Each structure stands twice: as C-alpha cells, then as structure tokens.
CSV table of C-alpha atoms in Angstrom, one decimal:
chain,number,residue,atom,x,y,z
A,1,SER,CA,-16.9,6.1,-4.3
A,2,GLN,CA,-15.4,5.5,-1.3
A,3,THR,CA,-13.3,7.7,1.4
A,4,ILE,CA,-10.7,6.8,4.5
A,5,HIS,CA,-10.4,9.0,7.3
A,6,GLN,CA,-7.3,9.3,9.6
A,7,TRP,CA,-6.5,11.1,12.2
A,8,PRO,CA,-4.7,13.2,13.7
A,9,ALA,CA,-2.6,13.6,10.9
A,10,THR,CA,0.7,14.0,12.2
A,11,LEU,CA,1.6,13.1,16.0
A,12,VAL,CA,4.3,13.0,18.4
A,13,GLN,CA,4.5,11.1,21.3
A,14,PRO,CA,6.5,10.1,24.3
A,15,VAL,CA,8.3,6.6,24.7
A,16,GLY,CA,6.0,4.7,26.9
A,17,SER,CA,2.7,6.6,25.6
A,18,PRO,CA,-0.4,5.1,25.3
A,19,LEU,CA,-1.6,5.8,21.3
A,20,SER,CA,-4.7,5.2,19.6
A,21,LEU,CA,-5.0,5.9,15.7
A,22,GLU,CA,-9.0,5.8,14.0
A,23,CYS,CA,-9.6,4.6,10.6
A,24,THR,CA,-13.3,5.5,9.7
A,25,VAL,CA,-14.6,4.9,5.8
A,26,GLU,CA,-17.1,5.8,4.2
A,27,GLY,CA,-19.2,4.6,1.0
A,28,THR,CA,-18.7,1.2,1.1
A,29,SER,CA,-20.2,-1.7,3.7
A,30,ASN,CA,-18.5,-4.9,5.3
A,31,PRO,CA,-15.1,-3.9,3.4
A,32,ASN,CA,-11.7,-5.7,4.2
A,33,LEU,CA,-9.9,-3.3,6.2
A,34,TYR,CA,-5.8,-3.5,7.2
A,35,TRP,CA,-3.0,-1.2,9.0
A,36,TYR,CA,0.2,-0.6,7.4
A,37,ARG,CA,3.1,1.2,8.6
A,38,GLN,CA,6.2,2.5,6.6
A,39,ALA,CA,9.1,3.8,7.9
A,40,ALA,CA,11.0,6.9,6.2
A,41,GLY,CA,11.6,6.4,2.4
A,42,ARG,CA,10.5,2.7,2.8
A,43,GLY,CA,8.1,0.0,1.6
A,44,LEU,CA,4.6,-0.7,3.7
A,45,GLN,CA,4.6,-3.5,6.4
A,46,LEU,CA,1.2,-5.0,6.8
A,47,LEU,CA,0.4,-5.0,10.4
A,48,PHE,CA,-3.1,-5.4,10.3
A,49,TYR,CA,-6.2,-6.4,8.8
A,50,SER,CA,-10.0,-6.9,9.2
A,51,VAL,CA,-12.6,-8.9,7.5
A,52,GLY,CA,-15.6,-8.3,9.0
A,53,ILE,CA,-16.3,-6.5,13.0
A,54,GLY,CA,-14.4,-8.2,15.7
A,55,GLN,CA,-12.2,-10.6,12.9
A,56,ILE,CA,-8.6,-8.7,13.4
A,57,SER,CA,-5.7,-10.7,11.8
A,58,SER,CA,-1.9,-9.8,13.1
A,59,GLU,CA,1.0,-9.9,10.5
A,60,VAL,CA,3.6,-8.7,13.4
A,61,PRO,CA,3.9,-9.5,16.6
A,62,GLN,CA,4.7,-6.4,18.1
A,63,ASN,CA,3.3,-4.1,21.2
A,64,LEU,CA,0.4,-3.1,18.5
A,65,SER,CA,-3.4,-4.2,19.0
A,66,ALA,CA,-6.0,-3.7,16.7
A,67,SER,CA,-10.2,-3.2,17.2
A,68,ARG,CA,-13.3,-3.3,14.9
A,69,PRO,CA,-15.5,-2.4,17.4
A,70,GLN,CA,-18.1,-1.0,13.5
A,71,ASP,CA,-18.2,-2.2,10.4
A,72,ARG,CA,-16.4,1.0,9.2
A,73,GLN,CA,-14.1,2.2,12.1
A,74,PHE,CA,-10.4,0.5,12.4
A,75,ILE,CA,-8.3,1.2,15.5
A,76,LEU,CA,-4.7,1.0,16.0
A,77,SER,CA,-3.6,1.2,19.4
A,78,SER,CA,-0.8,0.7,22.4
A,79,LYS,CA,-0.3,0.7,25.9
A,80,LYS,CA,3.2,2.0,25.3
A,81,LEU,CA,5.2,3.2,22.6
A,82,LEU,CA,8.5,2.3,21.8
A,83,LEU,CA,10.8,4.7,19.9
A,84,SER,CA,10.7,2.1,16.6
A,85,ASP,CA,6.9,2.7,16.8
A,86,SER,CA,7.7,6.4,14.9
A,87,GLY,CA,6.6,5.4,11.0
A,88,PHE,CA,3.5,6.8,9.2
A,89,TYR,CA,0.7,4.8,9.5
A,90,LEU,CA,-1.6,4.2,6.7
A,91,CYS,CA,-4.9,2.7,7.0
A,92,ALA,CA,-6.5,1.1,4.4
A,93,LEU,CA,-9.7,-0.9,2.3
A,94,ALA,CA,-10.8,-3.0,0.0
A,95,VAL,CA,-14.6,-4.0,-1.1
A,96,SER,CA,-14.6,-7.7,-0.1
A,97,SER,CA,-16.4,-9.4,-3.0
A,98,GLY,CA,-15.0,-12.6,-3.6
A,99,ARG,CA,-12.1,-11.9,-5.2
A,100,LEU,CA,-8.9,-8.9,-3.7
A,101,GLY,CA,-9.1,-6.2,-5.8
A,102,GLU,CA,-7.4,-2.6,-5.9
A,103,GLN,CA,-6.4,-1.1,-1.8
A,104,PHE,CA,-7.5,2.8,-1.4
A,105,PHE,CA,-5.5,4.0,1.4
A,106,GLY,CA,-6.1,7.0,3.8
A,107,PRO,CA,-4.0,9.9,4.2
A,108,GLY,CA,-1.9,8.8,6.8
A,109,THR,CA,-1.3,9.5,10.1
A,110,ARG,CA,2.8,10.2,10.5
A,111,LEU,CA,3.5,9.0,14.6
A,112,THR,CA,6.9,10.4,15.7
A,113,VAL,CA,8.1,8.8,19.2
A,114,LEU,CA,10.9,11.0,21.2
B,1,SER,CA,8.3,-10.4,5.0
B,2,GLN,CA,8.2,-7.8,1.4
B,3,GLN,CA,7.3,-10.6,-1.5
B,4,GLY,CA,8.1,-7.8,-4.4
B,5,GLU,CA,10.8,-6.3,-5.2
B,6,GLU,CA,11.4,-3.1,-7.3
B,7,ASP,CA,13.8,-2.9,-9.5
B,8,PRO,CA,15.7,-0.1,-10.2
B,9,GLN,CA,15.2,1.4,-6.0
B,10,ALA,CA,15.6,4.8,-7.7
B,11,LEU,CA,15.8,5.9,-10.9
B,12,SER,CA,16.4,9.6,-12.4
B,13,ILE,CA,15.3,11.2,-15.7
B,14,GLN,CA,14.5,14.4,-18.1
B,15,GLU,CA,11.6,15.4,-18.8
B,16,GLY,CA,9.6,13.6,-21.9
B,17,GLU,CA,11.8,10.3,-21.4
B,18,ASN,CA,10.5,7.6,-21.1
B,19,ALA,CA,10.9,5.0,-17.4
B,20,THR,CA,10.9,1.7,-16.7
B,21,MET,CA,10.5,-0.3,-13.5
B,22,ASN,CA,10.5,-3.8,-12.5
B,23,CYS,CA,9.0,-6.0,-10.5
B,24,SER,CA,9.6,-9.4,-9.4
B,25,TYR,CA,8.3,-11.6,-6.6
B,26,LYS,CA,8.2,-15.2,-5.9
B,27,THR,CA,5.2,-17.3,-5.2
B,28,SER,CA,2.2,-17.5,-7.8
B,29,ILE,CA,0.0,-14.6,-7.9
B,30,ASN,CA,-4.0,-14.4,-8.2
B,31,ASN,CA,-3.1,-10.5,-9.7
B,32,LEU,CA,-0.8,-7.8,-9.6
B,33,GLN,CA,-1.4,-4.2,-9.0
B,34,TRP,CA,1.3,-1.0,-9.7
B,35,TYR,CA,0.5,1.9,-6.8
B,36,ARG,CA,1.8,5.5,-6.8
B,37,GLN,CA,2.5,7.5,-3.4
B,38,ASN,CA,3.6,11.0,-3.6
B,39,SER,CA,5.7,12.2,-0.8
B,40,GLY,CA,3.8,11.9,2.7
B,41,ARG,CA,0.5,10.9,0.7
B,42,GLY,CA,-1.1,7.6,1.0
B,43,LEU,CA,-0.7,5.4,-1.8
B,44,VAL,CA,-2.5,5.7,-5.1
B,45,HIS,CA,-4.1,2.6,-7.3
B,46,LEU,CA,-2.2,2.8,-10.5
B,47,ILE,CA,-3.6,0.0,-12.9
B,48,LEU,CA,-4.4,-4.3,-12.3
B,49,ILE,CA,-3.0,-7.2,-13.9
B,50,ARG,CA,-3.9,-10.4,-13.3
B,51,SER,CA,-2.3,-13.4,-13.6
B,52,ASN,CA,-3.8,-15.0,-17.4
B,53,GLU,CA,-2.7,-11.2,-18.8
B,54,ARG,CA,0.4,-10.5,-20.7
B,55,GLU,CA,0.3,-7.0,-21.1
B,56,LYS,CA,-2.3,-3.6,-20.3
B,57,HIS,CA,-2.2,-0.2,-20.7
B,58,SER,CA,-3.8,2.8,-19.3
B,59,GLY,CA,-3.2,6.5,-20.0
B,60,ARG,CA,0.8,6.9,-20.4
B,61,LEU,CA,0.9,3.6,-18.3
B,62,ARG,CA,1.3,0.1,-20.0
B,63,VAL,CA,2.2,-3.0,-17.7
B,64,THR,CA,3.6,-6.0,-18.1
B,65,LEU,CA,3.8,-9.5,-16.7
B,66,ASP,CA,5.4,-13.0,-17.1
B,67,THR,CA,4.6,-15.3,-15.0
B,68,SER,CA,6.7,-17.2,-16.2
B,69,LYS,CA,9.3,-15.3,-14.6
B,70,LYS,CA,7.7,-14.4,-11.9
B,71,SER,CA,7.9,-10.5,-13.1
B,72,SER,CA,6.2,-7.5,-14.1
B,73,SER,CA,7.1,-3.5,-15.5
B,74,LEU,CA,6.2,-0.7,-15.5
B,75,LEU,CA,6.4,1.9,-18.2
B,76,ILE,CA,5.6,5.4,-17.8
B,77,THR,CA,5.6,7.1,-21.5
B,78,ALA,CA,6.4,10.7,-21.8
B,79,SER,CA,6.8,12.0,-18.3
B,80,ARG,CA,5.7,14.8,-16.5
B,81,ALA,CA,7.9,16.6,-13.2
B,82,ALA,CA,3.6,14.8,-11.2
B,83,ASP,CA,5.2,11.9,-12.2
B,84,THR,CA,7.7,12.3,-9.5
B,85,ALA,CA,6.5,9.6,-6.6
B,86,SER,CA,7.4,6.4,-5.7
B,87,TYR,CA,6.0,3.2,-7.2
B,88,PHE,CA,5.1,0.1,-5.4
B,89,CYS,CA,4.4,-3.5,-6.9
B,90,ALA,CA,1.8,-5.3,-4.8
B,91,THR,CA,1.1,-9.0,-5.5
B,92,ASP,CA,-3.0,-10.7,-4.2
B,93,ASN,CA,-1.3,-13.8,-3.6
B,94,PHE,CA,-4.2,-16.8,-4.3
B,95,GLY,CA,-6.1,-17.9,-0.5
B,96,ASN,CA,-5.1,-14.6,0.6
B,97,GLU,CA,-7.7,-11.4,1.8
B,98,LYS,CA,-4.7,-9.1,1.3
B,99,LEU,CA,-1.4,-7.6,-0.6
B,100,THR,CA,2.0,-8.3,-0.3
B,101,PHE,CA,4.0,-4.7,-1.4
B,102,GLY,CA,7.0,-4.1,-2.6
B,103,THR,CA,9.9,-2.0,-1.1
B,104,GLY,CA,9.8,0.3,-4.3
B,105,THR,CA,11.1,2.8,-7.0
B,106,ARG,CA,12.2,6.4,-6.2
B,107,LEU,CA,11.2,8.1,-9.9
B,108,THR,CA,12.5,11.6,-10.2
B,109,ILE,CA,11.6,13.5,-13.2
B,110,ILE,CA,13.8,16.3,-13.6
B,111,PRO,CA,12.3,19.4,-15.3
C-alpha cells in the first residue's frame, strides 16, 4: 500500500526566509502528486500537481514553487516567505491509471510564518 | 476556486444519532468522493461514488448522488465519538488530473 512521508511536521520561519518542504512516497510508481494548503478551519487549496518527473502544473500564482526531481519526490519551495504563507501543507498522491480515483494524503506540515 | 460547498458548515449531535452532510457542486463530474480529516491530520478517503451511481454504502456510511441537482449527501448512522472530524466532498471533473475540494463540514459528536 502507498505511504506518504512529509517533513518536517512543524516549522516556524521568519518572514523573508526560504522554505523547502519535502514529500516522498512509497509503494507506488508514477503517481500523480499534489501539494495543498489549508488555512485554519478552512478547506483545501490546490497549489501544484505533477503527473510525472519534471512536470509541474501551478494552480495559484504566488511566491511558491514546486519541483519533482524524482518519481517519488515532490518538493515545495519559496525564496522568501510571506505571513500569508502560514498554513497546513498537505502532500497527496493518486494512482494514475487512466481514471482518477481516490487520493492518499500525507500527515502534513504545519508552517507558521512570523 | 472551490467547486464543492458543504452544508452545514458545522454540526453537533448526540452520540448514537445520525449525521447528514450535504455537498453541492457546479460542473459535470466523473465521480464524487468524501474524505474525513481529524484535527491536525491528513485527509482519509471514505467513499467514492461515480456519476452513473445514485447511492452507495460502506459500513455506517451512506452516500447519495443526484447529478440533476448537482448535489450529494453523506449519512453517518449511529454516530460515535470517534466520528468527530471535518468532512469534505471532492469532485473529479472530466479531463482533469485533480480533485476540487469543498469547504468542509465540522462534525462534533457529543458523548
């Protein structure tokens, strides 16, 4: 079965500092990978998704970027964090087999920008 | 933008009662899914209903889908304290490789 690892679990960063959140998956090959952000008490906002190595689709223009250097690795980055970047960041995968099914979520990273 | 809108935003019921949550969406879908999120955790997939299905059951969960009204409902029967969580619907739109999540219903089961 699929397993998703995210680290760190929590992170406190000053405004203007860089960010790198990593997501790695096990138990599947060539998955679709997703980065979501969730503000406190709110729904999920899709930030980026990837259907393969080096393929990134951006959903919301902002100061974040994503990369997929390996099939099972998805990285979310920022050069300079803003206060509004605070939130709960979730990585998810979907098994790509021609029809979209359920998504499996990692444990999340709680980011606080001060 | 969020296509799905859950209703109500928050629901509190006594343990043992049934809980019903609704989801409305705007465009044609391939399938609709329901997820649960415990506080501070990732989402867990509960059930998927395809556009050609009208009702689906899984344990204490019952999901209905009305494509003419673009709406779905999630019924949790005989609720338990462990059902306390946020519940989200998500739609899979044709031609996309992604899901669109709703805003969620916060369910609290009172022991």
